[in-house]
Coordinates of C-alpha atoms and ligand atoms in Angstrom, one line a residue:
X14 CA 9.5 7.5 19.4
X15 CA 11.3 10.4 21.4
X16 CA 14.7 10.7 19.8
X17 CA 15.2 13.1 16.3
X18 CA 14.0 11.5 13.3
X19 CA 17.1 12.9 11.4
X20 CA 19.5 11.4 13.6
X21 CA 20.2 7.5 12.9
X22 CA 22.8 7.7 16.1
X23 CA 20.2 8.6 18.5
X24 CA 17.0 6.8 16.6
X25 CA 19.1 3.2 17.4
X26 CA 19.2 4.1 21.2
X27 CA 15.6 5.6 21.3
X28 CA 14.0 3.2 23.8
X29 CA 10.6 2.7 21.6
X30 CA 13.3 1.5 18.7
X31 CA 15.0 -1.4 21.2
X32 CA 11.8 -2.5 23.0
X33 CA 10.5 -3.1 19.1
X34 CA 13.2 -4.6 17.9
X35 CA 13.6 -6.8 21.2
X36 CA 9.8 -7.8 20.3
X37 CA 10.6 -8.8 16.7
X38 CA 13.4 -10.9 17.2
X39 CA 11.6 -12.8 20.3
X40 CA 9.0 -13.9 17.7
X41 CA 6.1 -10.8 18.6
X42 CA 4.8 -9.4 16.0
X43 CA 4.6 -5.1 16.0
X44 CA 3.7 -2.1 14.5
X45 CA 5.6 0.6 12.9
X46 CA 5.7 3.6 10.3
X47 CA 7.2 3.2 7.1
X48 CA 7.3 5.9 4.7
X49 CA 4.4 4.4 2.3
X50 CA 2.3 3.2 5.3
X51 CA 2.4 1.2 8.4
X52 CA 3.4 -2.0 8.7
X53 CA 3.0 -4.8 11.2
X54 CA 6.2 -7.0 10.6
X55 CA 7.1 -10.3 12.6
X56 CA 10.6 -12.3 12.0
X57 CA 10.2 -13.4 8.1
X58 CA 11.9 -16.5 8.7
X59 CA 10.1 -17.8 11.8
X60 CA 6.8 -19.2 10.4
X61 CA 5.2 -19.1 14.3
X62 CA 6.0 -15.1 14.4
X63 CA 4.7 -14.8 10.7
X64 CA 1.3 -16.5 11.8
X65 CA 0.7 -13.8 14.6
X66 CA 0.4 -11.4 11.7
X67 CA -1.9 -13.2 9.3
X68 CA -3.9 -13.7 12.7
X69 CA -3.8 -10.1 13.5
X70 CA -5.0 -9.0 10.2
X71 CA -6.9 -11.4 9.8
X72 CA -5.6 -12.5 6.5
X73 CA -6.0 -15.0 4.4
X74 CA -2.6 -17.0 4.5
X75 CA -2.4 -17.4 1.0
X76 CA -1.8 -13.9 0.6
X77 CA 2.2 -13.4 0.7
X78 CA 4.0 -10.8 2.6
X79 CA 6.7 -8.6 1.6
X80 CA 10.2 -9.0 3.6
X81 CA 11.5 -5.9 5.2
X82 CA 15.4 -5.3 5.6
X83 CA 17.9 -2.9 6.5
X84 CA 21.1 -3.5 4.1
X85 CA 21.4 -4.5 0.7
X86 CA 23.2 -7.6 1.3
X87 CA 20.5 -9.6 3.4
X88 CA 19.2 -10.2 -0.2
X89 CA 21.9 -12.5 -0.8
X90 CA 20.5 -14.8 2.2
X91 CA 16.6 -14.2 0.9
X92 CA 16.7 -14.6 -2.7
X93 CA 18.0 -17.7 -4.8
X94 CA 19.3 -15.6 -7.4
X95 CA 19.3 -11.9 -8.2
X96 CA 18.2 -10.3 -11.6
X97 CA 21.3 -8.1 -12.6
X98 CA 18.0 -5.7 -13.7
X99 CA 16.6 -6.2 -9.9
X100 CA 19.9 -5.3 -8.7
X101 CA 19.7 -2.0 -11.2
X102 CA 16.6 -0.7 -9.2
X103 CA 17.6 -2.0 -5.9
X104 CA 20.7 0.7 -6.3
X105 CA 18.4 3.3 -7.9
X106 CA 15.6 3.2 -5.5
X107 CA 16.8 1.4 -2.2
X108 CA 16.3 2.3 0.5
X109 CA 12.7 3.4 -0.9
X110 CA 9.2 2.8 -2.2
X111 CA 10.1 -0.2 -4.4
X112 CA 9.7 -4.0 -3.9
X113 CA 11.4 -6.7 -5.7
X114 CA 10.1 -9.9 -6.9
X115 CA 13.0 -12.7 -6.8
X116 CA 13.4 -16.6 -6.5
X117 CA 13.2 -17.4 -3.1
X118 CA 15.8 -19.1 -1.3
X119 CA 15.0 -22.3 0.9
X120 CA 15.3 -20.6 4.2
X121 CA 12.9 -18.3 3.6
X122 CA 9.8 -20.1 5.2
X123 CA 7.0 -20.4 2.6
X124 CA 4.4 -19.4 5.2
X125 CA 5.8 -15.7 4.7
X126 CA 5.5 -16.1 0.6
X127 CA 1.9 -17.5 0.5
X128 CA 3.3 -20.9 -0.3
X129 CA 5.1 -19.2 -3.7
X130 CA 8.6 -20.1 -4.9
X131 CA 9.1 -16.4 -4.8
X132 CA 10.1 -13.8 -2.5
X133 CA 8.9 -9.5 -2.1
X134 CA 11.5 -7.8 -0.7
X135 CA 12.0 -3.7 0.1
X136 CA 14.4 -1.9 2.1
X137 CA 12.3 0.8 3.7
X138 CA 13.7 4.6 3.7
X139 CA 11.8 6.0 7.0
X140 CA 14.5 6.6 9.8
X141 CA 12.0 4.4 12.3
X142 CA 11.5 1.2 10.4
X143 CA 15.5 1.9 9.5
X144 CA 16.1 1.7 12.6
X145 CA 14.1 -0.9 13.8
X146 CA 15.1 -3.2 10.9
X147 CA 19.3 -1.8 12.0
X148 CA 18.8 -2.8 15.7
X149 CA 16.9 -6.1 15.1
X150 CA 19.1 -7.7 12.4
X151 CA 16.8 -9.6 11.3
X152 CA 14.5 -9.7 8.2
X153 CA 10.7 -8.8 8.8
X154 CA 7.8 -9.7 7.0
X155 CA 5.5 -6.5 7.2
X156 CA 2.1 -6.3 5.7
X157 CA 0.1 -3.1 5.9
X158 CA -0.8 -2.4 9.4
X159 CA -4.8 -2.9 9.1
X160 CA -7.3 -5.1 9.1
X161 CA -7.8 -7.4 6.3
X162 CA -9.6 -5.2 3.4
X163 CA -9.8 -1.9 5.2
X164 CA -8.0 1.2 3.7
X165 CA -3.9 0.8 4.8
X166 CA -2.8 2.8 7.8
X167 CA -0.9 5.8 7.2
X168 CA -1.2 7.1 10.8
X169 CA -0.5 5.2 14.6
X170 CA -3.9 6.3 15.4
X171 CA -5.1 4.3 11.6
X172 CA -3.2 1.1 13.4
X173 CA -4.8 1.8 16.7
X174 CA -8.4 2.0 15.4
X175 CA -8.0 -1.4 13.5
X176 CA -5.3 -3.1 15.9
X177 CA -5.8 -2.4 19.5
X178 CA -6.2 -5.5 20.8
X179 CA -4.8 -7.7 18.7
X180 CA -1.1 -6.4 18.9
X181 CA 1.2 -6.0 21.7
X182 CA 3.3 -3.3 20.2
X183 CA 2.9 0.0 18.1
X184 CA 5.6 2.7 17.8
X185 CA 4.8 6.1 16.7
X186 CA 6.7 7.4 13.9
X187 CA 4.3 10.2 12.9
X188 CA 2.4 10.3 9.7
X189 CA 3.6 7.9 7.2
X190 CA 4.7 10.4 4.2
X191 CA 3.7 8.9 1.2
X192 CA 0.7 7.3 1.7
X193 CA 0.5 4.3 -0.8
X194 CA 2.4 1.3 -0.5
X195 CA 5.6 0.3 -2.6
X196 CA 5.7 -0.6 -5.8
X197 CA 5.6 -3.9 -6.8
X198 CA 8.0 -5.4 -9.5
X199 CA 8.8 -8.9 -10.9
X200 CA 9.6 -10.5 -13.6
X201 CA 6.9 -13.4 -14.0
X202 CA 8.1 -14.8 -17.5
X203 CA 11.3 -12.8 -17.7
X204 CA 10.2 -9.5 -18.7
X205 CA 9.4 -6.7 -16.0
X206 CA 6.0 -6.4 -14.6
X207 CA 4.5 -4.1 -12.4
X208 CA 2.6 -6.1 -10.1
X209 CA 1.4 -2.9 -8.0
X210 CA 1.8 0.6 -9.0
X211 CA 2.9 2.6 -5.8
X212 CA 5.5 4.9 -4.4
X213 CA 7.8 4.6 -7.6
X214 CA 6.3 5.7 -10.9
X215 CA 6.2 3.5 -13.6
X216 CA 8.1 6.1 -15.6
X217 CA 11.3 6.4 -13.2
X218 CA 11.2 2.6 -13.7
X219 CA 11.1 2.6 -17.1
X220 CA 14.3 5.1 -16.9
X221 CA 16.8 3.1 -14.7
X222 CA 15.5 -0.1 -17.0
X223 CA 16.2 1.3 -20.2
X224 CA 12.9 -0.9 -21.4
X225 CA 9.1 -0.7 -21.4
X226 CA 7.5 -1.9 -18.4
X227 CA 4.3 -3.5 -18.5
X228 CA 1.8 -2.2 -16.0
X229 CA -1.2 -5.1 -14.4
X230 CA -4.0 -3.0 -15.8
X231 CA -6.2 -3.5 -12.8
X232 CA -9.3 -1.9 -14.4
X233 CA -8.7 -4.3 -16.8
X234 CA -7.2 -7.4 -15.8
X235 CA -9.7 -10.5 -14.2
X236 CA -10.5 -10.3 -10.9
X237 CA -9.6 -13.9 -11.3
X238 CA -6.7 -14.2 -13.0
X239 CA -4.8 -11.5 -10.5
X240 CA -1.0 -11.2 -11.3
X241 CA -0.2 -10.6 -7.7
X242 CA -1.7 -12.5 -5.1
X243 CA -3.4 -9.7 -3.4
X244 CA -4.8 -8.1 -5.8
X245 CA -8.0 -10.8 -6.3
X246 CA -9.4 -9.5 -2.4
X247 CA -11.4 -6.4 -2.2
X248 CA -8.9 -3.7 -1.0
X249 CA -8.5 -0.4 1.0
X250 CA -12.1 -0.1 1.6
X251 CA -14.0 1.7 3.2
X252 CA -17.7 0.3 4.9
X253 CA -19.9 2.0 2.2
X254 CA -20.2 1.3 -1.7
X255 CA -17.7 3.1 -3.7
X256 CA -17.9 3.9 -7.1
X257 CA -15.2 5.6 -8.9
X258 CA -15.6 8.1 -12.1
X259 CA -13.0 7.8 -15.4
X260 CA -13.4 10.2 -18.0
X261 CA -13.6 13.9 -18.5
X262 CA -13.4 15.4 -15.0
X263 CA -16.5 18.0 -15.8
X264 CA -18.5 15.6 -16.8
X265 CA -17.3 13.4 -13.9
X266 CA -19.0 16.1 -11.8
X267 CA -22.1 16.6 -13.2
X268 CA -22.9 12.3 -13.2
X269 CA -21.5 12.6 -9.7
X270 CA -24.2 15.1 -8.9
X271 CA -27.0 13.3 -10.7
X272 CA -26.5 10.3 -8.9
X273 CA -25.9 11.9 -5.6
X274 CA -29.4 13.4 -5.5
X275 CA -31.0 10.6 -6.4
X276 CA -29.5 8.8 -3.8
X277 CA -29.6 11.6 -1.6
X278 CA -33.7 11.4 -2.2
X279 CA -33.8 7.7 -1.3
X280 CA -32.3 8.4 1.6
X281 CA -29.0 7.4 1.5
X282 CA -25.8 9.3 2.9
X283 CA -23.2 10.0 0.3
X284 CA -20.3 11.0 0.4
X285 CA -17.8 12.6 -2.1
X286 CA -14.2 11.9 -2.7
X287 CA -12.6 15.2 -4.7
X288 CA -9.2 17.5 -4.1
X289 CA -9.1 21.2 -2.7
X290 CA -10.1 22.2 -6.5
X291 CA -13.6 20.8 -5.9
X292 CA -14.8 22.2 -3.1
X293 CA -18.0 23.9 -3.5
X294 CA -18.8 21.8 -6.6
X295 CA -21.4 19.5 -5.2
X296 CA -24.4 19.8 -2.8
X297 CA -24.6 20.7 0.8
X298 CA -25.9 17.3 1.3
X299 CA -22.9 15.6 0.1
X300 CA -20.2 14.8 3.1
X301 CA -17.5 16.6 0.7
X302 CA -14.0 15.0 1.5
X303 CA -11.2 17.4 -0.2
X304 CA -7.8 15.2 -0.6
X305 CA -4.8 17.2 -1.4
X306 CA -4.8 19.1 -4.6
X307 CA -4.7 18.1 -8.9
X308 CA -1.8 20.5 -9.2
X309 CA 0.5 17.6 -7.5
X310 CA -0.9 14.7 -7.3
X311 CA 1.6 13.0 -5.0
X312 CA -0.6 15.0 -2.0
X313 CA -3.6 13.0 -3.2
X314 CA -1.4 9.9 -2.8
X315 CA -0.5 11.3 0.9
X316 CA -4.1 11.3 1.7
X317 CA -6.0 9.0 0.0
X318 CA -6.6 6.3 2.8
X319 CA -7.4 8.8 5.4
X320 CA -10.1 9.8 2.9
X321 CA -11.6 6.7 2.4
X322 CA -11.4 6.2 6.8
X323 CA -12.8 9.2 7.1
X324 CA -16.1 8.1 5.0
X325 CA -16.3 5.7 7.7
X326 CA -16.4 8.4 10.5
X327 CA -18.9 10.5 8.6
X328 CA -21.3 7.6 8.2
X329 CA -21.1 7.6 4.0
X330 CA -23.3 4.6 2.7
X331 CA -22.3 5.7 -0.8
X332 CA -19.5 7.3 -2.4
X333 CA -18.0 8.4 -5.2
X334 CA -14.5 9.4 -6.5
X335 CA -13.7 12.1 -8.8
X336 CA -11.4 10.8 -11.9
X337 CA -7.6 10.7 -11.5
X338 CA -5.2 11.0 -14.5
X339 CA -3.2 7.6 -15.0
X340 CA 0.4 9.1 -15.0
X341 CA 3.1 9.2 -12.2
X342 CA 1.6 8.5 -9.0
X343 CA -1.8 8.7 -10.2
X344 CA -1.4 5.5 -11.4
X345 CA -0.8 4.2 -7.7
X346 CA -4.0 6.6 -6.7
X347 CA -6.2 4.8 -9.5
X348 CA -5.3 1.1 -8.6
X349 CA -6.1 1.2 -5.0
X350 CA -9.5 3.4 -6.0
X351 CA -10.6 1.0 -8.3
X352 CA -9.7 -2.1 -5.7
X353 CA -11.5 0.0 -2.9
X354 CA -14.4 0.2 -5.3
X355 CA -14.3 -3.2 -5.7
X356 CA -14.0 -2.5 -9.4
X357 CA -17.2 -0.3 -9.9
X358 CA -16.2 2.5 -12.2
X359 CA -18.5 4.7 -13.8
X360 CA -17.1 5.8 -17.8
X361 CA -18.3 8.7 -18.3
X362 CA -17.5 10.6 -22.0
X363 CA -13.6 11.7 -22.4
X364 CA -10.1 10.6 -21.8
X365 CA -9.0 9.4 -18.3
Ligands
LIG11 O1 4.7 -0.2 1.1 C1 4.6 -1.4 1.4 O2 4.9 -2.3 0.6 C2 3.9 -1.8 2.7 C3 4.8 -1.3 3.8 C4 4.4 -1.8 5.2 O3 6.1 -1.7 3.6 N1 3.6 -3.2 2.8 C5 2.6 -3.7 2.0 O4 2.4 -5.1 2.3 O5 2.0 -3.1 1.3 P1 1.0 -5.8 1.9 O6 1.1 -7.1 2.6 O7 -0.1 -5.0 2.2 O8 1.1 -6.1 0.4 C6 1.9 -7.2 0.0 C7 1.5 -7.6 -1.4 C8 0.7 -8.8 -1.5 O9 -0.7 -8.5 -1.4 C9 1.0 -9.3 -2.9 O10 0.2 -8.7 -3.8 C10 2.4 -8.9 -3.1 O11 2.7 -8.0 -2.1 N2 3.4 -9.9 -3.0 C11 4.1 -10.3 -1.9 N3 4.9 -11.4 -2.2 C12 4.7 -11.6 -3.5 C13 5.2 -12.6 -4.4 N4 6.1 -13.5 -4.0 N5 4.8 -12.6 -5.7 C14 3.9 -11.7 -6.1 N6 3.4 -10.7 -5.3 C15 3.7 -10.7 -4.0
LIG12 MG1 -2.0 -4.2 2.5

């Protein structure tokens, strides 16, 4: 993208926005930032251009996809009815991190909701997929734009290492922003569920709401019994075995250590997943990755997935992450930690 990212005007005439949206609405299916992660969206209500993204991916098709759009009132033609407590958030946190599980309506092709009677849908807030979304006028289905089970993209180059090939168009926003996806909220038997914890903290929810809103424990719940869909595939990881630590972050350390030299003596490269207050903590043999800092952990959010990529790069055949406190976006940090471990936490003594 060439034009100001600040100025809508310009962003709708930006050449890279028009060739995308031209793509979408003739069925293609293409790439672009959003400000959780990158997406690869197709036209949500043609199941032919929907297919070219669960081919891409390589995802299973029972895995439902979450329907992009650019004004409020394109719900009306997706959803069968909307929750007067959906349409509460939608005003609080639209356009924004936050996806809303409603009734589908009919036209909605059942190839884009994994055969459910339900529909996701988010109005994104970063100026490209805005724009994009504007200029198309259409609604797009947009999954994360990686492979199937590898960390989400949160860079064009993320997109390109996983997806060259296999699309015929990426636009280059820049880095993403946030760096988890959306948060996911329905309301499965009429109370409100967080389905995914993400960009939106389960505490602003639980402000606009007025009510307690249940959280999908992940480190708890069945890997199969899932309460969304995706939640029952291994996620976001990287090649090697992760493992992540819960518990007193000290004591996190020093079992981090332990193991790290023993696998260190059998021969194995390990790597090591802590913030910028962890540095120097572990071993010269550990492939130390430092991802943004405790004080704020919406900068561990930013870079958790080029974290777990970068194990990759460095050739980690083992990991292990450092304990995150479950509050705010932490919560959004721990879910996709303990799906990238494919649940394999450690407890070690002490809260967290
Ligand atoms: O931030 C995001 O939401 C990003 C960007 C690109 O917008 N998109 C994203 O899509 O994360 P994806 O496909 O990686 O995650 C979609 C997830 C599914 O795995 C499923 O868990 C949930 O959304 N989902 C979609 N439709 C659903 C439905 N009808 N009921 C329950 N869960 C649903
Ligand atoms: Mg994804």
């Amino acid at each position: 993208v060439a034009a100001a990212l600040d100025d809508p005007e310009e962003l709708r005439n930006d050449p890279a926005i028009l060739e995308a949206a031209d793509f979408l609405r003739r069925g293609e299916a293409v790439a672009f930032p959003t400000e959780t992660v990158y997406g690869l969206g197709a036209n949500a209500l043609d199941p032919a251009a929907v297919d070219k993204i669960y081919f891409a991916k390589g995802r299973p098709g029972d895995n439902p996809l979450i329907v992009h759009i650019a004004e409020r009132r394109q719900v009306d033609d997706l959803a069968e009815e909307i929750f007067p407590a959906a349409a509460r958030l939608m005003e609080a946190f639209w356009p924004g991190p936050l996806t809303v599980i409603l009734p589908a309506a009919d036209r909605v092709p059942r190839r884009t909701t994994g055969g459910l009677d339900t529909v996701a849908i988010r109005m994104p807030a970063h100026p490209v997929a805005a724009a994009i979304l504007r200029v198309a006028g259409i609604p797009v289905a947009a999954p994360s734009a990686n492979r199937s089970g590898r960390p989400s993209p949160t860079t064009a180059k993320d997109v390109w290492e996983d997806l060259a090939g296999r699309i015929p168009l990426l636009v280059d926003g820049g880095p993403a922003g946030i760096g988890v996806e959306s948060t996911i909220i329905g309301w499965p038997q009429g109370r409100p569920v967080i389905l995914r914890p993400g960009g939106i903290s389960p505490e602003e929810l639980q402000d606009v709401l007025g009510e307690p809103v249940e959280l999908d424990d992940s480190w708890k719940a069945s890997v199969d019994r899932p309460l969304a869909p995706g939640m029952k595939y291994r996620h976001y990881a990287p090649k090697g075995q992760l493992y992540l630590l819960r518990g007193d972050l000290d004591a996190a350390r020093a079992e981090i250590v332990r193991r790290a030299t023993a696998d260190h003596a059998a021969g194995r490269r390990v790597g090591v997943l802590t913030t910028a207050e962890g540095q120097g903590v572990y071993p010269a043999f550990c492939a130390v990755v430092a991802c943004g800092t405790r004080r704020d952990l919406a900068t561990v959010a930013a870079g958790l997935y080029s974290a777990l990529r970068s194990f990759d790069h460095l050739g980690c055949e083992v990991m292990y992450a450092e304990p995150f406190p479950p509050e705010g976006i932490g919560w959004a940090v721990l879910n996709r930690l303990i799906k990238a471990a494919g649940h394999r936490v450690i407890q070690v003594h002490g809260a967290t």
